[in-house]
Amino acid sequence: METVTATRKETPHASSAPDTASAREASAPSTQEIDGFHLLIDALKENGIDTIFGLPGIPISDLTRKAQASGIRVISFRHEQNAGYAASIAGYLTQKPGICLTVSAPGFLNGLTALANATTNCFPMILVSGSSEREIVDLQQGDYEEMDQLAIAKPLCKAAFRVLHAEDIGIGVARAIRAAVSGRPGGIYLDLPAKLFPQAIDAEAGKHSLIKVVDPAPRQIPSNESVARALELLKNAARPLIILGKGAAYAQADADIRTLIEKTGIPYLPMSMAKGLLPDTHEQSAAAARSFVLPESDVVMLIGARLNWLLSHGKGKTWGGASPKAWGGQKFIQVDISPTEADSNVRIDAPVVGDIGSCVKAMLAQIGANWRQPPSEWLDAIGERKRKNVAKMAETLSKNPTPMNFHSALNVVRDIVKANPDAYLVNEGANALDFTRSIVDMYKPRKRLDVGTWGIMGIGMGFSIAAAVVGKGQVIAIEGDSAFGFSGMEVETICRYGLPVCVVILNNNGVYRGDEVNPTGGPDPAPLVFVKDARYEKLMEAFGGVGVQVTTPDELRKAMEDAIRSGKPTLVNAMIDEGAGTESGRITGLNPTAKKK
Ligand code: ADP
Ligand code: TPW
């Protein structure tokens, strides 16, 4: 913790009328006093928080300055939503809550989408927003950026807190941290009214008010009975399957999960962000036979994955059910930290409630040495499907059409990721997402970061910046041209901080594809198409980064290799066939279309 010294004697920054007013109200701290700014910074540092993602303005400008001066890394964004996404994925990568700092009302609202997305995805983050004067807000007298932020945040996050007095900052931060990372992780809102920051209290008392949170995410040991029940089911299965979700990746129990998979010999499917938890090339991966193993399996163990829409709710045709609502007859084991997740969509025959690290350890301890491998008919059938599908894909990937398409471009990305397994792969779009997920193998845990549970567009640059900052490594972002547009201005942020991010836009001139026309023949373009052959690479050049337009796989390969070799911010505008792409990618079925053509 930063020591309280005479250097604390400073007048709060007064950049505008409201800041000045609050500054006058709270007399400048004396040598024996500490103010809200410093208490907050010290509270964060005390808990190992070393990075803040945010966007300055009233009333938090001075907080960003003082945080930077204190040694915290402050990453300033161009839009709060991107700072929020960055904070959330930093939380996912580090198991420490990512901090997003915003101004009041509009800044807060801009950050709120990311907070809701974090909660939905079980990413630990804290949205810290300055807010306006309580008395005026509560009487609705029209304050500067007036809004009852706490009430608005509540339904969108795991917990929301407001701190009114400097001596409670330590408690507020401690509660927010505990709430973010304990149990099922999620988004937390911390409301800090402008008046709090310049409030000064006795320095010694302030120091004592801070809390270093002890064991913020305590292990949760599953009961022996629940583990035995799960193993009994698994042991007697004829066609067992394990599904690994991003909860399993988050848990950082990589070695034990691999041992469990390999000891049991059970085929597994990684959900999108669990790719690489074991290398995608692992012989037990059934990813290339997904549509075969889901309906054919008889016992399925979910580890950190929910039976939500991404798994067709555990029923219907995907699972061998006779109709969309019919269950397929599988028995399910669900390993999850949330005691209320089981039975949310279909019956869970063996819930194992606990943290994944402890649950997997407990399973390994009970499995012992004489585990019977799954029947060879099951493994052989999967192997045969895999071989067929892999051969079919290899044939498609070897083609070199003009113009380039998703496959010929992603064949290059696949090689580049194989050669750079430590690089983070950020991915968004529709076709750009689905094809990348199925074509590009991942080799290490928590390297693939994508649109997650909501299929949200806009995470691209925020996730890339956070991965480069907290992951301290090369980032490759594979972006649909529409997807990129949601956060594209953050290429300035990437250049400003000199981050090793290589953005590849798979540019097909529109949302999903770019060849639609306005049926009226009028001058407006069709709603799903963009400016033809847009030069996105110039956006990166505008801020001093490298921009390259490519039209062939060879050019794409060279541009990506150069980017990774140099570590320079690079945007590769990969022009692909504007007719390539399906409406909504793989989830066309969820897209209602008018019956009358
Ligand atoms: P995916 O989208 O990859 O299928 P989900 O986000 O649906 O994954 O599911 C993640 C699950 O993991 C959530 O139900 C969450 O409660 C659980 N989870 C997150 N962290 C842990 C942990 N440390 N231990 C156990 N379960 C966890
Ligand atoms: C916040 C709806 C899903 S996918 C997509 C949109 C707009 C873009 C698809 O085009 P793109 O990719 O990126 O060019 P490609 O490869 O298919 O051509 N707003 C939000 N989230 C979502 N999911 C949407 C809109 C959508």
XYZ file of C-alpha atoms and ligand atoms in Angstrom:
650
model
C 0.000 0.000 0.000
C 1.128 3.482 -0.817
C 2.229 5.229 2.359
C 0.414 8.330 3.471
C 2.841 11.225 3.337
C 2.928 14.975 3.041
C 2.788 14.585 -0.759
C -0.939 14.099 -0.269
C -1.303 17.827 0.288
C -2.805 18.845 -2.990
C -5.905 20.657 -4.102
C -8.323 18.469 -5.995
C -8.143 19.195 -9.702
C -10.611 21.886 -10.732
C -11.241 21.652 -14.457
C -14.825 22.851 -14.502
C -17.572 24.396 -12.444
C -18.924 21.297 -10.640
C -15.418 20.008 -9.905
C -14.482 23.391 -8.482
C -17.590 23.522 -6.346
C -16.935 20.185 -4.754
C -13.306 21.095 -4.340
C -14.239 24.213 -2.408
C -16.692 22.294 -0.244
C -14.098 19.874 1.009
C -11.151 21.801 2.283
C -7.855 20.676 0.791
C -6.448 17.797 2.801
C -3.786 18.698 5.341
C -0.637 16.673 5.826
C -2.546 14.429 8.241
C -5.508 13.894 5.994
C -6.293 11.672 3.048
C -9.041 12.291 0.511
C -11.442 10.057 -1.371
C -9.301 9.985 -4.518
C -6.359 8.515 -2.659
C -8.418 6.210 -0.475
C -9.945 4.649 -3.585
C -6.558 4.252 -5.262
C -5.057 2.760 -2.115
C -8.029 0.413 -1.682
C -7.593 -0.895 -5.221
C -3.834 -1.254 -4.893
C -4.198 -2.989 -1.554
C -6.152 -5.651 -3.438
C -3.652 -6.120 -6.224
C -5.542 -4.127 -8.822
C -2.908 -2.658 -11.100
C -4.894 -1.602 -14.188
C -7.907 0.642 -14.804
C -9.758 0.809 -18.131
C -11.792 3.961 -18.505
C -12.650 7.305 -19.988
C -12.031 10.510 -18.011
C -14.316 13.496 -17.404
C -16.242 15.003 -14.485
C -15.910 13.803 -11.744
C -13.200 11.206 -12.318
C -10.535 13.034 -14.374
C -8.337 13.616 -11.387
C -8.787 10.038 -10.283
C -7.272 8.826 -13.558
C -4.315 11.222 -13.145
C -3.685 10.309 -9.555
C -4.076 6.608 -10.278
C -1.448 6.866 -13.009
C 0.819 8.875 -10.717
C 0.477 6.138 -8.089
C 1.707 3.449 -10.504
C -1.625 1.996 -11.597
C -1.760 1.484 -15.373
C -4.589 3.619 -16.722
C -5.801 2.742 -20.209
C -7.940 5.560 -21.592
C -10.476 4.621 -24.259
C -12.517 6.515 -26.850
C -15.837 5.015 -25.738
C -16.800 3.555 -22.354
C -18.378 0.434 -23.825
C -14.985 -0.654 -25.132
C -13.328 0.129 -21.804
C -16.020 -2.010 -20.167
C -15.448 -4.952 -22.478
C -11.721 -4.618 -21.828
C -12.284 -4.689 -18.066
C -14.542 -7.732 -18.295
C -12.157 -9.829 -20.344
C -9.243 -8.747 -18.140
C -11.311 -10.200 -15.288
C -11.805 -13.448 -17.214
C -8.099 -13.744 -17.952
C -6.803 -12.908 -14.478
C -9.569 -13.983 -12.027
C -9.272 -10.477 -10.577
C -12.147 -8.087 -11.215
C -11.440 -5.844 -14.203
C -12.088 -2.188 -13.405
C -13.950 0.106 -15.793
C -14.089 3.754 -14.759
C -16.632 6.148 -16.258
C -18.218 9.555 -15.746
C -21.838 9.941 -14.692
C -25.095 9.345 -16.629
C -24.072 8.982 -20.311
C -20.636 7.543 -19.527
C -22.220 5.188 -17.023
C -24.838 4.106 -19.570
C -22.158 3.535 -22.192
C -20.370 1.230 -19.772
C -23.537 -0.556 -18.737
C -23.797 -2.812 -21.806
C -20.389 -4.209 -20.951
C -21.437 -4.686 -17.316
C -24.536 -6.610 -18.347
C -22.491 -8.641 -20.811
C -19.961 -9.464 -18.085
C -22.731 -10.687 -15.783
C -24.245 -12.803 -18.569
C -20.857 -14.351 -19.344
C -19.789 -14.825 -15.687
C -16.797 -12.467 -16.098
C -15.733 -10.618 -12.940
C -15.702 -6.860 -13.439
C -16.478 -3.699 -11.496
C -17.998 -0.703 -13.238
C -16.968 2.315 -11.173
C -18.921 5.406 -12.161
C -18.890 8.891 -10.797
C -22.367 10.250 -10.150
C -24.023 13.568 -9.524
C -25.181 15.122 -6.274
C -27.497 12.740 -4.416
C -29.789 15.392 -2.980
C -30.428 16.901 -6.411
C -30.718 13.560 -8.177
C -33.189 12.246 -5.595
C -35.348 15.361 -5.792
C -35.008 15.272 -9.585
C -33.973 18.905 -9.691
C -31.973 18.584 -12.865
C -28.328 18.258 -11.863
C -25.465 18.033 -14.351
C -25.712 14.489 -15.755
C -28.477 13.591 -13.339
C -29.405 9.946 -13.122
C -30.260 7.388 -10.458
C -27.442 5.140 -11.644
C -27.587 2.652 -8.777
C -31.218 1.769 -9.481
C -30.568 1.396 -13.194
C -27.504 -0.819 -12.728
C -29.098 -3.197 -10.209
C -31.021 -5.519 -12.525
C -28.050 -5.812 -14.876
C -25.389 -6.882 -12.427
C -24.680 -9.272 -9.586
C -24.555 -6.527 -6.960
C -24.515 -2.732 -6.806
C -23.118 -0.521 -4.054
C -22.871 3.222 -3.390
C -20.348 4.897 -1.116
C -21.244 8.268 0.417
C -18.461 8.734 2.952
C -14.722 8.563 2.503
C -14.347 6.271 5.506
C -16.532 3.678 3.741
C -14.460 3.474 0.542
C -12.474 0.510 1.850
C -15.665 -1.386 2.638
C -17.228 -0.479 -0.713
C -14.232 -1.728 -2.672
C -13.981 -4.898 -0.571
C -17.668 -5.708 -1.060
C -17.397 -5.092 -4.791
C -14.349 -7.360 -5.138
C -15.916 -10.191 -3.124
C -19.160 -9.973 -5.031
C -17.367 -9.969 -8.408
C -15.181 -13.047 -7.952
C -16.863 -15.274 -5.353
C -19.280 -17.991 -6.431
C -20.378 -17.445 -10.018
C -18.342 -14.432 -11.143
C -20.126 -11.416 -12.596
C -20.430 -7.689 -13.020
C -20.602 -5.315 -10.050
C -21.553 -1.649 -10.026
C -19.868 0.791 -7.643
C -21.461 4.252 -7.497
C -19.204 7.059 -6.327
C -20.833 10.506 -6.085
C -18.632 13.436 -7.075
C -18.595 14.805 -3.535
C -16.887 11.685 -2.244
C -13.605 12.254 -4.057
C -12.408 15.443 -2.347
C -13.771 14.414 1.073
C -10.829 14.351 3.458
C -10.515 12.306 6.623
C -7.741 11.675 9.105
C -4.989 9.834 7.266
C -4.412 7.252 9.982
C -8.131 6.469 10.251
C -8.305 6.310 6.470
C -5.460 3.830 6.339
C -7.195 1.626 8.894
C -10.472 1.768 6.988
C -8.990 -0.061 3.991
C -9.494 -3.803 3.632
C -7.259 -6.312 1.947
C -9.826 -8.912 1.023
C -8.847 -12.313 2.392
C -9.667 -15.273 0.137
C -12.090 -13.406 -2.151
C -13.022 -16.498 -4.188
C -12.956 -19.297 -1.613
C -12.764 -22.845 -2.891
C -16.087 -24.641 -2.791
C -15.564 -28.335 -2.211
C -18.218 -30.619 -3.718
C -19.811 -33.273 -1.526
C -18.355 -36.788 -1.812
C -21.826 -38.158 -2.618
C -22.293 -35.819 -5.563
C -18.915 -36.799 -6.993
C -19.603 -40.527 -6.485
C -23.037 -40.176 -8.142
C -21.468 -38.456 -11.164
C -18.701 -41.025 -11.537
C -21.148 -43.902 -11.252
C -23.107 -42.526 -14.207
C -19.973 -41.895 -16.216
C -18.521 -45.309 -15.481
C -21.573 -47.155 -16.767
C -22.023 -45.061 -19.887
C -21.855 -46.676 -23.309
C -21.356 -43.388 -25.159
C -20.015 -40.802 -22.706
C -19.119 -37.235 -23.628
C -17.563 -34.326 -21.735
C -18.357 -30.718 -22.671
C -15.898 -28.058 -21.525
C -17.207 -24.486 -21.252
C -15.589 -21.137 -20.610
C -16.202 -21.658 -16.866
C -13.671 -24.501 -17.084
C -11.211 -22.211 -18.860
C -11.816 -19.440 -16.292
C -11.141 -21.820 -13.387
C -7.463 -22.216 -14.366
C -7.459 -25.904 -13.451
C -5.894 -26.752 -16.808
C -3.605 -29.634 -15.814
C -6.235 -31.457 -13.729
C -8.880 -31.079 -16.423
C -6.504 -32.570 -18.964
C -5.669 -35.431 -16.608
C -9.368 -36.123 -16.068
C -10.045 -36.233 -19.809
C -7.033 -38.413 -20.528
C -7.509 -40.786 -17.575
C -11.144 -41.432 -18.392
C -10.495 -41.604 -22.140
C -13.842 -39.864 -22.705
C -14.241 -37.787 -25.890
C -14.796 -34.084 -25.244
C -16.214 -31.032 -26.978
C -14.854 -27.574 -26.194
C -17.304 -24.678 -26.231
C -15.997 -21.714 -28.188
C -13.900 -20.032 -25.482
C -12.803 -23.401 -24.060
C -10.984 -24.144 -27.309
C -7.330 -24.653 -26.497
C -7.975 -25.694 -22.871
C -6.616 -28.920 -24.320
C -5.029 -28.422 -27.742
C -7.733 -28.615 -30.427
C -5.559 -31.231 -32.119
C -5.942 -33.586 -29.104
C -7.041 -37.011 -30.270
C -9.948 -37.092 -27.801
C -11.431 -33.863 -29.174
C -14.747 -34.643 -30.834
C -15.160 -31.108 -32.180
C -14.966 -32.271 -35.786
C -17.791 -34.744 -35.072
C -20.034 -32.418 -33.025
C -23.278 -33.091 -34.857
C -22.680 -36.827 -34.431
C -21.686 -36.974 -30.764
C -24.419 -34.736 -29.331
C -27.412 -36.866 -30.417
C -25.568 -40.177 -30.027
C -24.161 -39.682 -26.522
C -25.888 -41.341 -23.561
C -24.147 -39.622 -20.617
C -22.872 -36.063 -20.885
C -20.754 -34.293 -18.296
C -20.823 -30.489 -18.545
C -17.871 -28.757 -16.907
C -18.387 -24.988 -16.655
C -20.892 -24.860 -19.527
C -24.590 -24.030 -19.384
C -27.296 -25.810 -21.369
C -28.391 -22.505 -22.923
C -29.134 -21.720 -26.587
C -25.521 -22.436 -27.527
C -26.218 -26.085 -26.651
C -29.798 -26.032 -27.960
C -31.050 -26.120 -24.344
C -30.035 -29.782 -24.077
C -32.972 -30.957 -26.179
C -34.488 -31.114 -29.646
C -32.979 -32.489 -32.836
C -29.400 -31.514 -31.876
C -29.665 -34.001 -29.019
C -31.621 -36.671 -30.878
C -35.027 -35.528 -29.598
C -37.962 -36.278 -31.918
C -39.216 -32.674 -31.920
C -37.742 -29.256 -31.025
C -38.840 -29.514 -27.364
C -38.311 -33.246 -26.939
C -35.457 -34.465 -24.761
C -32.938 -36.772 -26.358
C -32.766 -39.176 -23.418
C -29.208 -38.368 -22.346
C -28.285 -38.365 -18.686
C -26.477 -35.212 -17.628
C -23.792 -34.479 -15.062
C -23.224 -30.771 -14.482
C -20.162 -29.450 -12.707
C -20.784 -25.821 -11.791
C -20.232 -23.368 -8.973
C -23.810 -22.167 -9.124
C -26.150 -24.382 -7.078
C -29.176 -23.166 -9.048
C -27.897 -23.844 -12.567
C -28.902 -27.525 -12.622
C -32.335 -28.383 -14.103
C -32.573 -25.010 -15.838
C -33.331 -26.622 -19.200
C -33.460 -30.396 -18.782
C -33.090 -32.785 -15.840
C -29.583 -32.914 -14.406
C -29.136 -36.418 -13.035
C -25.914 -35.667 -11.202
C -25.207 -32.064 -10.255
C -21.741 -31.505 -8.817
C -21.691 -28.139 -7.121
C -18.356 -26.587 -6.359
C -15.480 -24.756 -7.962
C -14.176 -26.622 -10.977
C -10.654 -26.995 -9.596
C -11.959 -28.714 -6.455
C -14.566 -30.765 -8.331
C -12.076 -32.116 -10.854
C -9.586 -32.896 -8.083
C -12.273 -34.761 -6.148
C -13.159 -36.768 -9.249
C -9.543 -37.668 -9.903
C -9.194 -38.827 -6.298
C -12.247 -41.112 -6.570
C -11.469 -42.458 -10.036
C -8.420 -44.385 -8.878
C -6.215 -46.422 -11.162
C -8.654 -48.923 -12.667
C -10.951 -46.745 -14.734
C -12.491 -48.637 -17.639
C -12.029 -46.796 -20.946
C -15.207 -46.026 -22.950
C -16.363 -48.813 -25.318
C -14.240 -48.931 -28.455
C -17.316 -48.930 -30.752
C -18.079 -45.409 -29.512
C -14.538 -44.145 -29.935
C -14.184 -45.779 -33.343
C -17.450 -44.300 -34.602
C -16.327 -40.822 -33.530
C -12.892 -41.358 -35.063
C -14.427 -42.293 -38.383
C -16.684 -39.202 -38.436
C -13.770 -36.996 -37.519
C -11.578 -38.374 -40.290
C -14.317 -37.825 -42.879
C -15.089 -34.274 -41.774
C -11.444 -33.281 -41.447
C -10.711 -34.588 -44.955
C -13.693 -32.674 -46.334
C -12.540 -29.473 -44.622
C -8.949 -29.951 -45.857
C -10.248 -30.151 -49.397
C -12.225 -26.904 -49.014
C -9.272 -25.147 -47.395
C -6.887 -26.148 -50.172
C -8.921 -24.276 -52.787
C -7.736 -20.854 -53.823
C -10.684 -19.030 -55.376
C -10.672 -15.496 -56.729
C -11.857 -13.398 -55.001
C -10.665 -14.795 -51.685
C -13.381 -16.278 -49.436
C -13.679 -17.036 -45.698
C -12.036 -20.435 -46.111
C -9.005 -19.417 -48.145
C -8.361 -16.445 -45.830
C -8.844 -18.439 -42.639
C -6.573 -21.194 -43.907
C -3.807 -18.592 -43.570
C -4.961 -17.514 -40.096
C -4.979 -21.180 -39.062
C -1.283 -21.514 -40.026
C -0.332 -18.249 -38.343
C -2.036 -19.225 -35.069
C -0.378 -22.652 -35.208
C 3.000 -20.942 -35.550
C 2.132 -18.475 -32.732
C 0.205 -20.544 -30.164
C 0.714 -17.947 -27.434
C -1.082 -15.242 -29.399
C -4.576 -14.247 -28.273
C -7.265 -14.707 -30.894
C -10.134 -12.237 -30.577
C -13.048 -13.041 -32.860
C -16.375 -11.452 -33.772
C -18.805 -11.273 -36.677
C -21.288 -13.862 -37.919
C -19.644 -15.902 -40.675
C -16.289 -14.457 -39.612
C -16.978 -15.916 -36.156
C -18.384 -19.292 -37.121
C -15.761 -20.105 -39.730
C -12.869 -18.971 -37.539
C -14.143 -21.073 -34.651
C -14.330 -24.209 -36.769
C -11.216 -23.677 -38.925
C -8.631 -22.136 -36.587
C -7.254 -24.570 -33.997
C -6.246 -23.235 -30.594
C -3.377 -24.743 -28.648
C -3.397 -23.055 -25.243
C -6.027 -22.226 -22.614
C -7.821 -18.837 -22.515
C -6.347 -17.640 -25.799
C -9.622 -17.529 -27.721
C -11.809 -14.560 -26.735
C -15.077 -14.008 -28.534
C -18.682 -12.818 -28.581
C -19.655 -15.185 -25.761
C -23.095 -15.992 -24.432
C -24.936 -13.111 -26.091
C -23.177 -13.265 -29.452
C -22.497 -9.589 -28.919
C -20.857 -7.416 -31.591
C -18.451 -4.755 -30.369
C -16.096 -6.690 -28.102
C -13.315 -6.682 -30.713
C -11.009 -3.804 -29.913
C -11.780 -3.720 -26.164
C -10.922 -7.407 -25.790
C -7.825 -6.953 -27.974
C -6.547 -4.048 -25.896
C -7.118 -5.894 -22.621
C -5.468 -9.075 -23.907
C -2.414 -7.091 -25.014
C -2.295 -5.150 -21.731
C -2.938 -7.839 -19.106
C -1.903 -10.831 -21.226
C 1.222 -8.966 -22.323
C 1.325 -10.714 -25.671
C 0.525 -10.582 -29.363
C -3.141 -10.295 -30.277
C -4.772 -11.323 -33.547
C -8.319 -10.016 -34.006
C -10.369 -11.672 -36.734
C -13.237 -9.320 -37.436
C -16.244 -9.160 -39.710
C -16.381 -5.714 -41.319
C -19.662 -4.973 -39.553
C -18.378 -6.270 -36.218
C -15.254 -4.122 -36.460
C -17.347 -0.986 -36.906
C -18.737 -1.226 -33.372
C -15.354 -0.522 -31.758
C -13.194 0.595 -34.707
C -12.260 3.983 -33.259
C -10.226 2.208 -30.580
C -7.485 1.608 -33.151
C -6.355 5.044 -31.960
C -6.083 3.596 -28.437
C -4.138 0.628 -29.808
C -1.708 3.022 -31.550
C -1.496 5.395 -28.575
C -0.359 2.603 -26.258
C 1.681 0.907 -28.993
C -0.020 -2.460 -28.509
C 0.912 -5.556 -30.530
C -2.518 -6.009 -32.081
C -2.994 -7.295 -35.623
C -6.577 -6.685 -36.730
C -7.713 -8.667 -39.762
C -10.997 -7.511 -41.258
C -12.690 -10.108 -43.434
C -14.273 -7.455 -45.600
C -17.296 -8.585 -47.597
C -18.896 -5.129 -47.820
C -21.692 -5.632 -45.332
C -23.481 -7.370 -42.499
C -23.222 -11.134 -43.271
C -22.498 -10.361 -46.969
C -22.418 -7.343 -49.230
C -24.333 -8.078 -52.389
C -27.891 -7.083 -51.491
C -29.683 -4.343 -53.408
C -32.485 -1.983 -52.493
C -35.598 -3.665 -53.927
C -37.222 -0.289 -54.724
C -34.373 0.674 -57.034
C -34.048 3.893 -54.972
C -30.738 5.606 -54.178
C -30.380 4.284 -50.601
C -28.303 1.122 -50.283
C -29.904 -2.049 -48.840
C -29.935 -2.025 -45.000
C -27.299 -4.754 -44.660
C -24.659 -3.387 -47.030
C -21.831 -0.879 -46.565
C -19.658 1.324 -48.773
C -18.092 -1.002 -51.330
C -14.408 -1.858 -50.934
C -13.981 0.428 -47.924
C -10.328 1.144 -47.062
C -10.408 0.289 -43.343
C -6.615 0.004 -43.259
C -6.353 3.781 -43.606
C -7.977 4.141 -40.189
C -4.943 2.460 -38.634
C -2.560 4.541 -40.758
C -4.272 7.714 -39.557
C -2.892 7.086 -36.065
C 0.575 5.900 -37.034
C -0.058 2.163 -37.255
C 0.473 -0.086 -40.253
C -2.381 -0.507 -42.729
C -2.393 -3.118 -45.487
C -5.034 -4.017 -48.032
C -4.784 -7.622 -49.266
C -6.669 -9.562 -51.895
C -4.896 -12.954 -51.871
C -3.975 -15.520 -49.211
C -0.266 -14.942 -49.936
C -0.613 -11.216 -49.293
C -2.592 -11.918 -46.140
C 0.082 -14.311 -44.875
C 2.844 -11.799 -45.474
C 0.928 -8.959 -43.810
C 0.180 -11.044 -40.705
C 3.736 -12.358 -40.464
C 5.101 -8.818 -40.732
C 2.686 -7.614 -38.052
C 3.703 -10.347 -35.635
C 7.399 -9.958 -36.359
C 7.270 -6.188 -35.773
C 4.684 -6.176 -32.985
C 3.338 -2.963 -34.501
C -0.345 -2.057 -34.438
C -1.522 -3.359 -37.809
C -4.815 -3.476 -39.660
C -5.096 -5.900 -42.543
C -8.089 -5.206 -44.746
C -8.685 -8.607 -46.346
C -11.009 -8.184 -49.291
C -13.177 -11.257 -49.694
C -16.019 -12.228 -52.003
C -19.007 -10.014 -51.165
C -21.269 -12.940 -51.970
C -19.522 -15.136 -49.374
C -21.504 -15.479 -46.179
C -24.855 -16.707 -44.942
C -27.507 -14.578 -43.257
C -26.783 -14.811 -39.486
C -23.987 -17.344 -40.119
C -24.753 -20.687 -38.435
C -27.757 -19.420 -36.525
C -29.971 -18.638 -39.492
C -32.695 -20.686 -37.811
C -33.034 -18.079 -35.026
C -33.657 -15.285 -37.536
C -37.332 -14.654 -38.203
C -37.972 -13.695 -41.811
C -41.157 -12.491 -43.394
C -43.292 -15.313 -44.776
C -44.357 -13.274 -47.781
C -41.449 -12.868 -50.209
P -19.998 -21.625 -22.405
O -20.600 -20.401 -23.029
O -18.566 -21.807 -22.710
O -20.831 -22.829 -22.660
P -21.154 -20.676 -19.976
O -20.818 -19.244 -19.835
O -22.513 -21.011 -20.487
O -20.021 -21.401 -20.822
O -21.023 -21.393 -18.584
C -20.014 -21.090 -17.679
C -20.417 -21.737 -16.365
O -19.248 -21.886 -15.592
C -21.406 -20.928 -15.551
O -22.557 -21.683 -15.276
C -20.638 -20.587 -14.279
O -21.430 -20.645 -13.113
C -19.572 -21.643 -14.250
N -18.339 -21.256 -13.578
C -17.626 -20.140 -13.743
N -16.518 -20.163 -12.994
C -16.537 -21.327 -12.333
C -15.666 -21.961 -11.391
N -14.525 -21.394 -10.990
N -16.015 -23.162 -10.912
C -17.176 -23.752 -11.304
N -18.019 -23.218 -12.187
C -17.714 -22.033 -12.692
C -24.575 -5.399 -30.270
C -26.506 -8.464 -34.765
C -24.925 -10.298 -35.464
S -23.585 -10.602 -36.450
C -23.557 -9.026 -37.048
C -24.592 -8.276 -36.489
C -24.822 -6.847 -36.818
C -22.516 -8.590 -38.037
C -22.235 -9.621 -39.109
O -21.492 -9.058 -40.152
P -19.919 -9.048 -40.133
O -19.555 -10.579 -40.290
O -19.388 -8.636 -38.828
O -19.453 -8.262 -41.293
P -19.760 -11.559 -41.552
O -18.532 -12.370 -41.548
O -20.962 -12.396 -41.299
O -19.887 -10.735 -42.783
N -25.726 -5.577 -32.444
C -25.086 -6.193 -31.440
N -24.852 -7.504 -31.441
C -25.330 -8.244 -32.471
N -25.104 -9.554 -32.412
C -25.992 -7.659 -33.569
C -26.173 -6.299 -33.507
C -25.368 -9.021 -35.568
